[in-house]
Amino acid sequence: MANSRLGMMGAPVIVLKEGTDQSQGTPQLLSNIGACMSIVTCVASTLGPRGMDKLIVNGRREATISNDGATILKLLEIVHPAAKTLVDIARAQDAEVGDGTTSVVLLAGEMLKECKPFIEEGVSPHTIIKGYRKAALLATQKIRELAVTIDKSDKAAFRDLLIKCAGTSMSSKLIVSQRPFFAEMVVNAVTMLDAEDLDESLIGVKKIPGGGMQDSMLVRGVAFKKTFAYAGFEQQPKSFTDPKILCLNVELELKAEKDNAEVRIDAVSEYQAIVDAEWQIIYSKLEAIVKTGAKVVLSKLPIGDLATQYFADRDIFCAGRVPADDMKRVIQAVGGQVQSTTSDISPHHLGSCGRFEEKQIGGERFNLFEDCKAAKTCTLILRGGAEQFIAEVERSLHDAIMIVKRAIKNNAVVAGGGAIEMELSRYLREYARDIKGKQQLIISAFAKSLECIPRQLADNAGFDATDLLNKLRMTHAQGHKWDGIDIDSEDVRDNMEQFVWEPALIKINAIGSAAEAACLILSVDETIKNEQSDMGGGPGPKLPPGAAGKALKQRGMPRR
């Protein structure tokens, strides 16, 4: 009995299934920090006006050139579980604010780097987490105190603020050479939207290769590429003033009835009756559409050559096979509803706009709906040499649009170029001097981690980062709270006076997200990887060549 009890106590208890990888403790925590720091190295060189771009080629040999942090991390397809946290905060920053995606990843990585020595010396991660959360709270409160609020009542000054914010967000992008042109375009686009909700999905973007960047244009309404056209299309009018617009989900082609039915006949006369009925059905549909008074007819499904010619004879414009997203924006802009039948169409089902026109832009023809009645909307038509270049212009403009939107909703700004980070670092260092214990060291480490933004800006520009950071520490200690890196003269300057402005919300969101991500990674001390078995449909252990047949034979399974 005693032996059996000893045997039971001494035998290892297997809880996890065979093949499970389990690693824990301080080495695991340090490994996670190392993985996150390697992610930071990938995106660090993209920060700032002199940041470099990344060329990423995916499995289908499609190339993407970008310096947008969220885009790069999404394309890298990171599999490390802890490092994925940085991808998540970059995406959250992109969705919530639109810019500062590289900054948030850099800050999170630097916070982890600064606390690594404490972990190695045996400080509890919870002590570090407590200090970081306290420091992040103090930093965000300080940003709100320091932020400069611009008066919205002065329209000219407020518009000037929006242009400065849009220009600052473009300073690190490919379109920096045309910054004034695009900043003006972005501010015009956002101010066209309804002031209440500022729904950025109502700003459409169309890309046309060819021409220069300055050939890009802003359409005050909806624009989409001319759809596939049938015979008779050129006879249709291409311009209307104040037309009624009918949007359909109906196929207007003769073949529609023939393909969807099976009929058995005994005489030729019966076949003729069926043909006549098909013609009668489509003519009744077309007559019903004409009676609505609509001058522009759009459909998600094809509009055939008979219908196209019929509309052309009655001075009606039509377009079939309109893409779903374009149709959705047209409905939002002009009003009305998509109809799935041509019967019982009432006047309130139709939309309207001030002017409709078909126009040649570059090598493409576009249908333009301007002065829309239901919702304020606009479309950016982007031009450029290569498709990858235009795609990067689109990403840059998305950042600028989100920045302008946030600046309208929260009109508080701070100086960029590392100025606000240096001021927060100085404030937290001074705060740390007045407290006791380990928290003093941890808040000081948080303060030091904020300096990574001006240091990386200087490094990417090829400047002496140590010299510039020393100057910045000195000027901020003397009370110059808006001093930051001057990229143009390799020196420091008052960036608030030089109009390098960013919405305070970007910095609040970035510091809060980075601190939360760092705390999340510090709170993990064990990783368990559960391997899938080869019989469970997942990738099993790899067999050597020729061993597959033997494995099947041993299991009693027939070899195919």
PDB file of C-alpha atoms in Angstrom, residues 341-346:
ATOM      1  CA  THR A 341     -38.797  46.056 -59.243  1.00  0.00           C
ATOM      2  CA  THR A 342     -39.978  48.606 -61.808  1.00  0.00           C
ATOM      3  CA  SER A 343     -43.603  48.603 -60.621  1.00  0.00           C
ATOM      4  CA  ASP A 344     -45.016  50.969 -57.967  1.00  0.00           C
ATOM      5  CA  ILE A 345     -42.083  53.423 -58.056  1.00  0.00           C
ATOM      6  CA  SER A 346     -43.139  56.591 -56.213  1.00  0.00           C
TER       7      SER A 346
END
